[in-house]
C-alpha cells in the first residue's frame, strides 16, 4: 500500500477511536489520484465487465490517464454511477441468486470509498464480529463460538437466517446508518448515486426503491454498515456473533445468538 494512503487510513482510524460518537466531514478530499491508484490495485481484475464491457486489462492500457480523469469527475461532482447489470446464478436448492455486475471503473470508486469507511468501521465493531473484517478467518469465528459456548455453559443456540438481505435492503435505513458517522456531502451523494443508479435485467432498466445489487466492491460495505447497526451485544447471560455467509455458511447470511440455560 502507498505510504501516503496508509497514513491517511491510520489517521481516520485514530480519529474514529478518539471520537467514537463523532462524524467525518472531509473524507472525500482524501481521494486523490494516488488514493485511486491504491483502490485500483485492490480491485479484482478477473471479474466480468459491466454494461460498458470494459475489462480491467483494457482500463489498464491507459490507467494513469483514466484515473486522473476519474479523479477530476469525482472531485467536481460530475461522476455518474452507471446502472448495474444483473445476472442470475443457480443455487444448490434450485433457486436463483441475483448478482450485480458494476463497471470496472465504478468498482474502483466503490473500493476507494470502502477503504475510507472501512477504517472507521473497524473501530466501531466489537471483537466478536467477524463479517468482512480484515485479518479474520472462518477458523477464528468457529473457535470464538466454541469458546464462548463452553465458557458460558450454553444451553441453546438460535440460528437466524437473513434471507434476501440485499434484495430487501431499505435505502432510507442505510442512509441513516451511514450518516451516523459520515457527514461528508460528497460521500453521501456518491452513496445516493449508487442506490439510484438502476439495474439492467434482461435488457430492461429499472430503478428499485429497495435492495442493493450484490457483487460490487461496496457489497462488503453495505453489509458491514448493517452489522454495525445491529451491533453485537453481550452480558452475563446472552451474546451474539455477527458473521457473513463467507465465514460459516456458504448459503446464507447468519447471525448466531446464544443463550445460557
Short mmCIF file of C-alpha atoms in Angstrom, two decimals:
data_model
loop_
_atom_site.label_atom_id
_atom_site.label_comp_id
_atom_site.label_asym_id
_atom_site.label_seq_id
_atom_site.Cartn_x
_atom_site.Cartn_y
_atom_site.Cartn_z
CA UNK A 1 0.00 0.00 0.00
CA UNK A 2 1.15 3.52 -0.75
CA UNK A 3 2.69 5.12 2.39
CA UNK A 4 0.55 8.22 1.83
CA UNK A 5 -2.66 6.21 1.60
CA UNK A 6 -1.70 4.11 4.63
CA UNK A 7 -1.09 7.29 6.65
CA UNK A 8 -4.50 8.68 5.68
CA UNK A 9 -6.26 5.50 6.75
CA UNK A 10 -4.36 5.40 10.06
CA UNK A 11 -5.41 8.97 10.80
CA UNK A 12 -9.04 8.17 10.06
CA UNK A 13 -8.88 5.10 12.29
CA UNK A 14 -7.30 7.05 15.15
CA UNK A 15 -9.89 9.81 14.86
CA UNK A 16 -12.63 7.17 14.99
CA UNK A 17 -11.10 5.80 18.21
CA UNK A 18 -10.67 9.24 19.78
CA UNK A 19 -14.19 10.35 18.88
CA UNK A 20 -16.42 7.25 18.94
CA UNK A 21 -19.58 9.36 18.55
CA UNK A 22 -18.11 11.88 16.13
CA UNK A 23 -18.78 12.37 12.44
CA UNK A 24 -16.42 12.73 9.48
CA UNK A 25 -16.95 15.72 7.18
CA UNK A 26 -13.92 15.76 4.85
CA UNK A 27 -13.42 12.16 3.75
CA UNK A 28 -13.86 12.75 0.01
CA UNK A 29 -10.95 15.21 -0.04
CA UNK A 30 -8.64 12.29 0.74
CA UNK A 31 -9.49 10.54 -2.55
CA UNK A 32 -6.74 11.93 -4.77
CA UNK A 33 -5.10 10.24 -7.76
CA UNK A 34 -2.70 8.32 -5.51
CA UNK A 35 -5.65 7.04 -3.48
CA UNK A 36 -7.40 5.92 -6.67
CA UNK A 37 -4.25 4.07 -7.74
CA UNK A 38 -4.41 2.10 -4.48
CA UNK A 39 -8.13 1.48 -4.94
CA UNK A 40 -7.37 0.25 -8.47
CA UNK A 41 -4.70 -2.09 -7.11
CA UNK A 42 -7.16 -3.59 -4.60
CA UNK A 43 -9.98 -4.02 -7.11
CA UNK A 44 -10.40 -7.51 -8.54
CA UNK A 45 -9.22 -7.74 -12.14
CA UNK A 46 -10.82 -11.07 -13.07
CA UNK A 47 -14.48 -10.12 -12.73
CA UNK A 48 -16.87 -9.90 -15.68
CA UNK A 49 -17.25 -6.42 -17.19
CA UNK A 50 -20.27 -4.22 -16.59
CA UNK A 51 -22.59 -2.56 -19.08
CA UNK A 52 -19.74 -0.68 -20.80
CA UNK A 53 -17.99 -4.04 -21.49
CA UNK A 54 -14.63 -2.54 -20.44
CA UNK A 55 -12.42 -5.14 -18.78
CA UNK A 56 -9.65 -4.46 -16.29
CA UNK A 57 -6.99 -5.17 -18.92
CA UNK A 58 -8.45 -2.55 -21.25
CA UNK A 59 -8.70 0.01 -18.45
CA UNK A 60 -5.06 -0.64 -17.52
CA UNK A 61 -3.84 0.29 -21.01
CA UNK A 62 -4.39 3.96 -20.14
CA UNK A 63 -4.52 3.64 -16.37
CA UNK A 64 -2.86 6.93 -15.45
CA UNK A 65 -4.99 8.93 -17.85
CA UNK A 66 -8.15 7.10 -16.84
CA UNK A 67 -7.57 7.57 -13.11
CA UNK A 68 -6.77 11.25 -13.47
CA UNK A 69 -9.94 11.76 -15.47
CA UNK A 70 -11.89 9.74 -12.91
CA UNK A 71 -10.47 11.86 -10.10
CA UNK A 72 -11.49 15.09 -11.81
CA UNK A 73 -15.03 13.85 -12.47
CA UNK A 74 -15.40 12.66 -8.88
CA UNK A 75 -13.91 15.85 -7.42
CA UNK A 76 -16.15 18.12 -9.48
CA UNK A 77 -19.27 16.06 -8.81
CA UNK A 78 -19.64 15.06 -12.47
CA UNK A 79 -19.12 11.36 -11.79
CA UNK A 80 -22.26 9.39 -12.56
CA UNK A 81 -22.71 5.87 -11.25
CA UNK A 82 -23.74 3.65 -14.19
CA UNK A 83 -26.57 1.10 -13.91
CA UNK A 84 -25.60 -2.35 -12.69
CA UNK A 85 -26.20 -5.34 -14.93
CA UNK A 86 -27.97 -8.17 -13.11
CA UNK A 87 -27.34 -11.84 -13.86
CA UNK A 88 -28.88 -14.87 -12.16
CA UNK A 89 -26.78 -17.73 -10.82
CA UNK A 90 -28.14 -21.16 -9.93
CA UNK A 91 -28.12 -22.16 -6.25
CA UNK A 92 -27.90 -25.68 -4.88
CA UNK A 93 -31.51 -25.58 -3.68
CA UNK A 94 -32.81 -24.81 -7.17
CA UNK A 95 -33.38 -21.11 -6.58
CA UNK A 96 -31.59 -18.25 -8.32
CA UNK A 97 -29.16 -15.77 -6.76
CA UNK A 98 -29.09 -12.26 -8.32
CA UNK A 99 -25.58 -10.90 -8.83
CA UNK A 100 -24.79 -7.37 -9.95
CA UNK A 101 -22.01 -6.54 -12.42
CA UNK A 102 -20.83 -2.93 -11.95
CA UNK A 103 -18.44 -1.40 -14.45
CA UNK A 104 -14.76 -1.76 -13.62
CA UNK A 105 -14.33 1.99 -13.17
CA UNK A 106 -17.29 2.16 -10.81
CA UNK A 107 -15.76 -0.63 -8.75
CA UNK A 108 -12.62 1.49 -8.34
CA UNK A 109 -14.69 4.35 -6.89
CA UNK A 110 -16.58 1.89 -4.69
CA UNK A 111 -13.31 0.47 -3.44
CA UNK A 112 -11.93 3.93 -2.64
CA UNK A 113 -14.99 4.78 -0.54
CA UNK A 114 -14.97 1.34 1.09
CA UNK A 115 -11.34 1.87 2.13
CA UNK A 116 -12.23 5.13 3.88
CA UNK A 117 -15.34 3.84 5.60
CA UNK A 118 -13.66 0.56 6.47
CA UNK A 119 -11.07 2.44 8.51
CA UNK A 120 -13.95 3.86 10.57
CA UNK A 121 -15.96 0.65 10.78
CA UNK A 122 -13.09 -1.36 12.18
CA UNK A 123 -13.04 0.88 15.25
CA UNK A 124 -16.80 0.61 15.74
CA UNK A 125 -17.07 -3.17 15.64
CA UNK A 126 -16.91 -5.23 18.79
CA UNK A 127 -14.37 -8.01 18.92
CA UNK A 128 -16.99 -10.74 18.49
CA UNK A 129 -17.84 -9.56 14.94
CA UNK A 130 -16.21 -11.41 12.06
CA UNK A 131 -18.07 -10.38 8.90
CA UNK A 132 -15.95 -8.68 6.22
CA UNK A 133 -13.16 -7.83 8.66
CA UNK A 134 -9.51 -7.91 7.57
CA UNK A 135 -7.31 -10.47 9.29
CA UNK A 136 -10.29 -12.58 10.37
CA UNK A 137 -10.78 -16.15 9.22
CA UNK A 138 -13.53 -18.80 9.31
CA UNK A 139 -11.42 -20.80 11.76
CA UNK A 140 -11.26 -17.84 14.14
CA UNK A 141 -15.04 -17.40 14.00
CA UNK A 142 -15.70 -21.08 14.75
CA UNK A 143 -13.11 -21.05 17.55
CA UNK A 144 -14.72 -17.98 19.15
CA UNK A 145 -18.16 -19.56 19.02
CA UNK A 146 -16.90 -22.78 20.58
CA UNK A 147 -15.03 -20.98 23.37
CA UNK A 148 -17.95 -18.73 24.31
CA UNK A 149 -20.35 -21.66 24.34
CA UNK A 150 -18.03 -23.56 26.66
CA UNK A 151 -17.26 -20.62 28.96
CA UNK A 152 -20.90 -19.58 29.36
CA UNK A 153 -22.26 -23.12 29.64
CA UNK A 154 -24.59 -22.52 26.72
CA UNK A 155 -27.87 -24.40 26.84
CA UNK A 156 -29.40 -23.40 23.49
CA UNK A 157 -28.50 -21.81 20.17
CA UNK A 158 -30.64 -19.75 17.81
CA UNK A 159 -29.57 -19.56 14.15
CA UNK A 160 -31.32 -16.61 12.46
CA UNK A 161 -31.07 -16.73 8.69
CA UNK A 162 -31.17 -13.36 6.89
CA UNK A 163 -32.56 -14.42 3.54
CA UNK A 164 -32.80 -11.93 0.72
CA UNK A 165 -30.71 -9.38 2.61
CA UNK A 166 -29.57 -7.44 -0.44
CA UNK A 167 -32.93 -7.76 -2.23
CA UNK A 168 -34.88 -6.06 0.56
CA UNK A 169 -32.36 -3.56 1.91
CA UNK A 170 -34.13 -0.35 2.98
CA UNK A 171 -32.42 2.61 1.28
CA UNK A 172 -33.59 5.14 3.86
CA UNK A 173 -32.37 2.97 6.72
CA UNK A 174 -28.97 2.52 5.08
CA UNK A 175 -28.67 6.31 4.71
CA UNK A 176 -29.50 6.79 8.39
CA UNK A 177 -26.87 4.24 9.43
CA UNK A 178 -24.26 5.81 7.15
CA UNK A 179 -24.94 9.34 8.40
CA UNK A 180 -24.24 8.37 11.98
CA UNK A 181 -20.55 8.57 11.17
CA UNK A 182 -20.38 10.27 7.78
CA UNK A 183 -21.45 13.89 7.29
CA UNK A 184 -19.38 14.43 4.16
CA UNK A 185 -21.80 15.59 1.45
CA UNK A 186 -19.67 14.20 -1.37
CA UNK A 187 -19.62 10.69 0.10
CA UNK A 188 -23.34 10.80 0.87
CA UNK A 189 -24.10 11.94 -2.67
CA UNK A 190 -21.98 9.12 -4.07
CA UNK A 191 -23.91 6.65 -1.94
CA UNK A 192 -27.15 8.10 -3.26
CA UNK A 193 -25.94 7.77 -6.84
CA UNK A 194 -25.18 4.08 -6.31
CA UNK A 195 -28.54 3.40 -4.69
CA UNK A 196 -30.36 5.18 -7.53
CA UNK A 197 -28.20 4.05 -10.46
CA UNK A 198 -30.71 1.48 -11.62
CA UNK A 199 -30.49 -2.19 -12.55
CA UNK A 200 -30.48 -3.71 -16.03
CA UNK A 201 -32.08 -7.14 -16.02
CA UNK A 202 -32.74 -8.90 -19.30
CA UNK A 203 -32.30 -5.63 -21.18
CA UNK A 204 -34.83 -3.74 -19.05
CA UNK A 205 -33.69 -0.79 -16.91
CA UNK A 206 -35.49 -0.41 -13.59
CA UNK A 207 -34.94 1.74 -10.51
CA UNK A 208 -35.77 -0.39 -7.45
CA UNK A 209 -36.86 1.53 -4.36
CA UNK A 210 -35.23 -1.05 -2.10
CA UNK A 211 -32.38 -3.50 -2.32
CA UNK A 212 -28.79 -3.18 -3.44
CA UNK A 213 -27.03 -5.29 -6.11
CA UNK A 214 -24.73 -7.92 -4.67
CA UNK A 215 -21.36 -8.28 -6.36
CA UNK A 216 -19.61 -4.92 -6.34
CA UNK A 217 -16.82 -3.57 -4.19
CA UNK A 218 -19.41 -1.88 -1.97
CA UNK A 219 -21.17 -5.15 -1.13
CA UNK A 220 -19.00 -5.69 1.98
CA UNK A 221 -19.50 -2.04 2.94
CA UNK A 222 -23.29 -2.36 2.74
CA UNK A 223 -23.39 -5.41 4.98
CA UNK A 224 -20.79 -4.06 7.40
CA UNK A 225 -22.95 -0.99 7.98
CA UNK A 226 -25.97 -3.14 8.74
CA UNK A 227 -23.97 -5.40 11.04
CA UNK A 228 -22.77 -2.33 12.95
CA UNK A 229 -26.37 -1.11 13.18
CA UNK A 230 -27.28 -4.46 14.75
CA UNK A 231 -24.12 -4.30 16.83
CA UNK A 232 -23.21 -7.40 18.75
CA UNK A 233 -24.21 -7.15 22.38
CA UNK A 234 -23.03 -9.10 25.36
CA UNK A 235 -23.94 -9.50 29.03
CA UNK A 236 -23.70 -12.23 31.59
CA UNK A 237 -26.45 -14.40 30.10
CA UNK A 238 -26.51 -13.66 26.37
CA UNK A 239 -24.23 -12.88 23.49
CA UNK A 240 -24.47 -12.76 19.72
CA UNK A 241 -21.92 -13.12 16.97
CA UNK A 242 -22.20 -11.31 13.64
CA UNK A 243 -20.78 -13.13 10.64
CA UNK A 244 -21.15 -13.14 6.87
CA UNK A 245 -22.02 -16.17 4.76
CA UNK A 246 -18.43 -16.46 3.53
CA UNK A 247 -17.34 -17.29 7.08
CA UNK A 248 -19.63 -20.02 8.38
CA UNK A 249 -22.32 -20.91 5.87
CA UNK A 250 -21.83 -20.60 2.13
CA UNK A 251 -25.60 -20.50 1.51
CA UNK A 252 -26.95 -17.93 3.96
CA UNK A 253 -26.15 -14.77 5.89
CA UNK A 254 -26.29 -15.68 9.55
CA UNK A 255 -26.43 -14.04 12.96
CA UNK A 256 -25.94 -16.58 15.71
CA UNK A 257 -27.42 -15.87 19.14
CA UNK A 258 -26.58 -17.98 22.15
CA UNK A 259 -28.39 -18.16 25.47
CA UNK A 260 -27.48 -19.57 28.83
CA UNK A 261 -29.69 -22.34 30.18
#
